[in-house]
Structures are given as C-alpha cells and as structure tokens.
Amino acid sequence: MTLAAKPTVENLGHYAYSAIKKHFKKTLKWETEVKKDKDPEALHQMRVGMRRLRTVISRFAIAINLPKVVSDKNVGKIAHRLGNLRDLDVLKETLENLSQPQLPKKERQSLQTALDALEKQRENALADVQTMLKDERYKSIKQALKDWLDEPNYQPLACLPMQEILPDLLLPEVSNFLLHPGWLVGTQIEGSQLVVLHDWEAEKIEKELATNGKTLHSLRKQAKRIRYQMELFSDLYGETYTAYVAELKNIQDILGSMQDSTVMAEWLENIFKSEIDTQIPTIANKLAENRYKMWEQWQPLQERYLQGKTRQDLHLTVLYPA
C-alpha cells in the first residue's frame, strides 16, 4: 500500500510518519557537532535521537514499509557505537567530579592514571564514531529515510485510528515491564505474600547487587523501552498517564545510577588490576555510598509496583486514552 501524499489523519500511519520525521531530524541536527567533538551534549542528543528512532521503527513496524537498510538492527548498531563514546564521556565526568582537593594525594594520582587511560579509550571510541559517520552504511540509512519521508510507504494497518488501537500497541510492553524478574530482587515470600526486605546493611546490599545487578540493569532497560514508547503517545492521554511516564523515568534514573556506580568500580579495578578498596579507598567508599542511597530510593518504587492496585491502574490508564 503506497501513499504518495503525507498522511494528515491521526491514524497509525500519521503517528509513524510524524515520529520518524521528528527523531530523524533531531539526529541529523547534531551530526556535525558530533563530528567536531567539541560538545559532549551534542553526542548525548544524537544518541538519544537515534535510540528513539529505533524505538519508533520497532513499534510502528506493523504499519510501515521502510527500506530494508533502515532496520531495527542497523539503527541499533549506530546507537550502540554512539553509546560507547557517550558512556566514556559520562565516566570521565564522574571521575573528574570524584577528584576533589581533599582526596589523599595518592588517590588523586591514581585517579589521574585512570583519566589518562580513559582518554586513550575515548580516542579509539571517537575514531570509531567518526569512521561510522563517514561509511556507506550510515549514508545509505540517512538517504533511505529521506526518500521514505518524501514518499512514505505503508502497510494496511496504517489506516487504523490511533485512539482505537493504542492499548493494543502499548499493553504488551506494559506486561513485559511488570512481569520482569528485576522486581523480585531483594524480596522473599512470607506466607502467600511477596515482601520487600528492608533495613539491610551496606554489605548485604553489595552482595545482592553482585548477584542480581544484571537483572536490575535489565529492568532499567525495560523501563527505558516502555517509557520511550509511552512518550510517543502522551498527547493522546491525560495527566495520570503523564505521571506514569515521569515515574518510569525516575525508575530508569535510579537503577541507572546504581548500575553506573557498579560499572565505574569494575572499570577502575580493571585499570588498576587490583581491588579499589585498597587502591583508592575514599573513592570506593563514595561509590558504595551512592549505591546504598540509590537502593533506598529504589525500594519504595519497587513496593509500589509490586502492589496489585498499581499494576491494575497502569493497565487501566493505558487502556483508556483521553
């Protein structure tokens, strides 16, 4: 089903077209600045634009016929390479913030060693991104998207009204989010009740994160996925929906901070080839304190989303667009 004209009706095709145009335009807007490598924010914005574009392509695949090169996989590879460089920028910013004058001299020296190693890693990641932005695969994806926006091509489902099909689009992702095993980290069954365990000492939290940190990180990615998808349709829902989107971002940020702190500790241990508790004990304590703080912020949200009422309310909110 080929439509020469751009859609004007608020149907599935209209939303697909608008979302692709918006996030593709955002990605292109920052490309030149990323090549110049002057502003870390440009890289961040381009990475976000590419991730959101990937979400759109995946979510609207049932309604659009995109060129083969514009696949979820290919766009994901671009986002991943941008992400590798962005992650190093975040790591650098965190390290610089940790390098305070009151640190013992030995630890300041160790941090400088880490920053020097990081700079070499970043040079390689930047070269990889700059090569990617010049290669034919990237250029072909850009051109294919431009051509599609000039002459969009749709599948039959594109004509369905958004208000009628929104729940069918979103509820599968809601279910995946609510049924994720990450919600069960740090819980136990008491009788027939699932209970979130409180008042843990820092050492026990560290052991739990060492065992189940990857599961929580997976939940974070699921939270980001559903948030991106729900944000596509915020204008079709009311205030309760918007509040859930904000809460999803909070979940994503808290779990992300917890994960970033863990990744930082692992990266430093790899650089120093030793435990950071002995190499940079002050920094190690700060990272552990951050994980403890994030754990305490996470548990009230965990309890809320383990409640049947919250889960039902989220389902009902998605089920009935404004």
C-alpha positions as CSV (number, residue, x, y, z in Angstrom):
1,M,0.0,0.0,0.0
2,T,1.8,3.1,-1.2
3,L,0.6,6.6,-0.4
4,A,2.3,9.5,-2.3
5,A,0.9,12.1,0.0
6,K,2.0,12.6,3.6
7,P,-0.8,11.5,6.0
8,T,-3.0,14.1,7.6
9,V,-5.4,12.0,9.6
10,E,-4.4,10.9,13.1
11,N,-4.1,7.3,12.4
12,L,-1.3,4.8,12.9
13,G,0.4,5.9,9.7
14,H,0.2,9.6,10.7
15,Y,1.9,8.9,14.1
16,A,4.6,6.7,12.5
17,Y,5.4,9.4,9.9
18,S,5.5,12.2,12.5
19,A,7.6,10.3,14.9
20,I,10.2,9.1,12.3
21,K,10.5,12.7,10.9
22,K,10.9,14.2,14.4
23,H,13.6,11.8,15.6
24,F,15.5,11.6,12.3
25,K,15.6,15.4,12.1
26,K,16.9,15.5,15.7
27,T,19.6,13.0,14.9
28,L,20.7,15.0,11.8
29,K,20.7,18.3,13.7
30,W,23.5,17.1,16.0
31,E,25.6,15.2,13.5
32,T,28.0,18.0,12.5
33,E,28.7,18.9,16.2
34,V,29.4,15.2,17.0
35,K,32.0,15.1,14.2
36,K,33.7,18.2,15.6
37,D,33.8,16.6,19.1
38,K,33.5,20.0,20.9
39,D,30.4,19.5,23.0
40,P,29.5,16.3,24.9
41,E,25.9,17.3,24.9
42,A,25.7,17.0,21.1
43,L,26.8,13.4,21.3
44,H,24.2,12.8,24.1
45,Q,21.4,14.3,22.0
46,M,22.3,12.4,18.8
47,R,22.5,9.2,20.8
48,V,19.1,9.8,22.3
49,G,17.7,10.7,18.9
50,M,19.0,7.5,17.4
51,R,17.6,5.4,20.2
52,R,14.2,7.0,19.9
53,L,14.3,6.5,16.2
54,R,15.0,2.8,16.8
55,T,12.0,2.6,19.2
56,V,9.7,4.2,16.5
57,I,10.9,1.8,13.8
58,S,10.3,-1.1,16.1
59,R,6.9,0.0,17.5
60,F,5.5,1.0,14.1
61,A,6.9,-1.9,12.1
62,I,3.3,-3.3,11.7
63,A,2.2,-0.2,9.8
64,I,5.1,1.0,7.7
65,N,7.2,-0.4,4.9
66,L,10.7,1.1,5.4
67,P,13.6,0.4,3.1
68,K,15.5,-2.8,4.1
69,V,18.6,-0.9,5.2
70,V,16.5,1.0,7.8
71,S,16.2,-1.9,10.1
72,D,15.9,-2.1,13.9
73,K,19.2,-3.9,13.9
74,N,21.1,-1.4,11.7
75,V,19.8,1.6,13.6
76,G,20.6,-0.1,16.8
77,K,24.3,-0.6,15.7
78,I,24.6,3.1,15.2
79,A,23.1,3.9,18.5
80,H,25.4,1.4,20.2
81,R,28.5,3.0,18.7
82,L,27.4,6.4,19.7
83,G,26.6,5.0,23.1
84,N,30.1,3.6,23.6
85,L,31.6,7.0,23.2
86,R,28.9,8.7,25.4
87,D,29.4,6.1,28.2
88,L,33.1,7.1,28.3
89,D,32.2,10.8,28.5
90,V,29.9,10.1,31.5
91,L,32.7,8.0,33.1
92,K,35.1,10.9,32.6
93,E,32.7,13.4,34.1
94,T,32.1,11.2,37.1
95,L,35.9,10.7,37.6
96,E,36.6,14.4,37.4
97,N,33.8,15.1,40.0
98,L,35.4,12.5,42.3
99,S,38.8,14.1,42.1
100,Q,38.4,16.6,44.9
101,P,41.2,18.5,46.5
102,Q,40.5,16.9,49.9
103,L,41.4,13.5,48.5
104,P,44.6,11.9,49.7
105,K,47.5,12.7,47.3
106,K,48.0,9.0,46.4
107,E,44.3,8.7,45.4
108,R,44.5,11.9,43.3
109,Q,47.5,10.4,41.5
110,S,45.6,7.1,41.0
111,L,42.6,9.0,39.6
112,Q,44.9,10.8,37.1
113,T,46.2,7.5,36.0
114,A,42.6,6.4,35.4
115,L,41.8,9.6,33.5
116,D,44.8,9.1,31.3
117,A,43.8,5.5,30.5
118,L,40.2,6.7,29.8
119,E,41.4,9.4,27.4
120,K,43.1,6.7,25.3
121,Q,40.0,4.6,25.3
122,R,38.0,7.6,24.3
123,E,40.3,8.4,21.4
124,N,39.6,4.9,20.0
125,A,35.8,5.3,20.5
126,L,35.8,8.7,18.9
127,A,37.7,7.3,15.9
128,D,35.1,4.5,15.6
129,V,32.2,7.0,15.6
130,Q,33.8,9.3,13.1
131,T,34.5,6.4,10.8
132,M,30.9,5.2,11.2
133,L,29.5,8.7,10.2
134,K,31.5,8.5,7.0
135,D,30.8,4.9,6.0
136,E,28.4,3.9,3.2
137,R,26.0,2.0,5.5
138,Y,25.3,5.1,7.6
139,K,24.9,7.3,4.5
140,S,22.6,4.8,2.9
141,I,20.4,4.7,6.0
142,K,20.2,8.5,6.0
143,Q,19.3,8.7,2.3
144,A,16.8,5.9,2.6
145,L,15.0,7.7,5.4
146,K,15.0,11.0,3.5
147,D,13.5,9.2,0.5
148,W,10.8,7.5,2.6
149,L,9.8,10.7,4.2
150,D,9.4,12.2,0.7
151,E,7.3,9.2,-0.4
152,P,6.2,7.2,2.6
153,N,5.0,3.6,2.1
154,Y,2.5,2.0,4.4
155,Q,1.0,-1.4,5.3
156,P,-2.8,-1.8,5.6
157,L,-2.8,-1.3,9.4
158,A,-1.6,2.3,8.9
159,C,-5.2,3.4,8.3
160,L,-6.5,2.4,11.8
161,P,-7.4,5.2,14.1
162,M,-4.9,5.7,16.9
163,Q,-7.5,6.0,19.7
164,E,-8.8,2.6,18.9
165,I,-5.5,0.7,18.7
166,L,-3.3,2.4,21.3
167,P,-4.0,-0.1,24.1
168,D,-3.1,-3.0,21.7
169,L,0.2,-1.2,20.9
170,L,1.2,-0.5,24.5
171,L,-0.2,-3.2,26.7
172,P,2.2,-5.9,25.6
173,E,5.2,-3.7,26.6
174,V,3.4,-2.9,29.9
175,S,3.1,-6.6,30.7
176,N,6.8,-7.2,29.9
177,F,7.7,-4.4,32.2
178,L,5.5,-5.5,35.1
179,L,6.5,-9.2,34.8
180,H,10.2,-8.5,34.7
181,P,12.2,-10.6,37.3
182,G,14.0,-7.5,38.4
183,W,11.1,-6.6,40.6
184,L,11.8,-9.6,42.8
185,V,15.4,-8.6,43.7
186,G,15.7,-8.2,47.4
187,T,12.4,-9.8,48.2
188,Q,11.1,-13.0,49.8
189,I,7.9,-14.9,50.1
190,E,6.3,-14.8,53.6
191,G,3.2,-17.0,53.7
192,S,1.5,-16.1,50.5
193,Q,2.8,-12.5,50.4
194,L,5.8,-11.2,48.4
195,V,7.7,-8.9,50.8
196,V,10.4,-6.3,50.1
197,L,13.2,-6.7,52.6
198,H,14.3,-3.5,54.4
199,D,17.0,-2.3,56.8
200,W,19.8,-4.1,55.1
201,E,23.4,-3.2,55.9
202,A,25.5,-1.8,53.1
203,E,27.5,-5.1,52.9
204,K,24.3,-7.1,52.2
205,I,23.2,-4.7,49.6
206,E,26.6,-5.0,47.9
207,K,26.3,-8.8,47.9
208,E,22.8,-8.6,46.4
209,L,23.9,-6.3,43.7
210,A,26.9,-8.5,42.9
211,T,24.4,-11.4,42.5
212,N,21.5,-9.7,40.8
213,G,22.8,-6.4,39.5
214,K,22.5,-7.6,35.9
215,T,18.8,-8.4,36.4
216,L,18.2,-4.9,37.8
217,H,20.1,-3.4,34.8
218,S,17.8,-5.4,32.5
219,L,14.8,-3.9,34.3
220,R,16.2,-0.5,33.8
221,K,16.4,-1.1,30.1
222,Q,12.9,-2.4,30.1
223,A,11.8,0.8,31.9
224,K,13.5,2.9,29.3
225,R,11.9,0.9,26.5
226,I,8.4,1.3,27.8
227,R,9.0,5.0,28.6
228,Y,10.2,5.8,25.1
229,Q,7.1,4.1,23.7
230,M,4.6,5.7,26.0
231,E,6.1,9.1,25.3
232,L,5.2,8.7,21.7
233,F,1.5,9.0,22.6
234,S,1.5,11.4,25.6
235,D,-0.7,13.8,23.7
236,L,-3.5,11.2,23.4
237,Y,-3.7,10.6,27.2
238,G,-4.3,12.6,30.4
239,E,-2.4,13.6,33.5
240,T,-2.3,10.1,35.1
241,Y,-0.5,8.7,32.0
242,T,2.0,11.6,32.1
243,A,2.6,10.9,35.8
244,Y,3.4,7.3,35.0
245,V,5.8,8.3,32.2
246,A,7.6,10.6,34.8
247,E,7.8,7.7,37.3
248,L,9.2,5.4,34.7
249,K,12.0,7.9,34.1
250,N,12.6,8.1,37.8
251,I,12.9,4.2,37.9
252,Q,15.2,4.3,34.9
253,D,17.4,7.0,36.5
254,I,17.7,5.4,39.9
255,L,18.6,1.9,38.5
256,G,20.9,3.6,36.0
257,S,22.8,5.4,38.7
258,M,23.1,2.2,40.6
259,Q,24.4,0.4,37.5
260,D,26.8,3.3,36.6
261,S,28.4,3.2,40.0
262,T,28.9,-0.6,39.7
263,V,30.4,-0.2,36.2
264,M,32.7,2.6,37.4
265,A,34.0,0.3,40.2
266,E,34.6,-2.6,37.8
267,W,36.3,-0.3,35.3
268,L,38.7,1.1,37.9
269,E,39.6,-2.3,39.1
270,N,40.4,-3.3,35.6
271,I,42.6,-0.2,35.2
272,F,44.5,-0.8,38.4
273,K,44.5,-4.6,38.2
274,S,43.5,-4.6,41.9
275,E,40.6,-4.1,44.3
276,I,39.8,-0.4,44.5
277,D,39.2,-0.7,48.3
278,T,43.0,-0.8,48.7
279,Q,44.0,1.4,45.7
280,I,41.5,4.2,46.2
281,P,39.6,3.6,49.4
282,T,38.0,7.0,49.6
283,I,36.6,6.7,46.1
284,A,35.5,3.2,46.7
285,N,33.5,4.3,49.7
286,K,31.9,7.1,47.8
287,L,30.7,4.7,45.1
288,A,29.4,2.3,47.7
289,E,27.6,5.1,49.4
290,N,25.9,6.1,46.2
291,R,24.7,2.5,45.6
292,Y,23.3,2.4,49.1
293,K,21.5,5.7,48.6
294,M,20.0,4.6,45.2
295,W,18.9,1.3,46.8
296,E,17.0,3.2,49.4
297,Q,15.3,5.3,46.7
298,W,14.5,2.2,44.7
299,Q,12.7,0.2,47.3
300,P,9.6,2.4,47.7
301,L,9.1,2.3,43.9
302,Q,9.7,-1.4,44.0
303,E,7.0,-1.9,46.6
304,R,4.6,0.4,44.7
305,Y,4.9,-1.6,41.5
306,L,4.6,-4.9,43.3
307,Q,1.1,-3.9,44.5
308,G,-1.8,-5.2,42.5
309,K,-3.5,-1.8,42.6
310,T,-0.6,0.0,40.9
311,R,-0.3,-2.7,38.2
312,Q,-4.1,-2.6,37.6
313,D,-4.1,1.2,37.5
314,L,-1.3,1.3,34.9
315,H,-3.1,-1.2,32.7
316,L,-6.4,0.8,33.0
317,T,-4.6,4.1,32.3
318,V,-3.2,2.7,29.0
319,L,-6.5,1.0,28.2
320,Y,-8.5,4.3,28.1
321,P,-6.9,7.1,26.1
322,A,-8.2,10.6,27.0
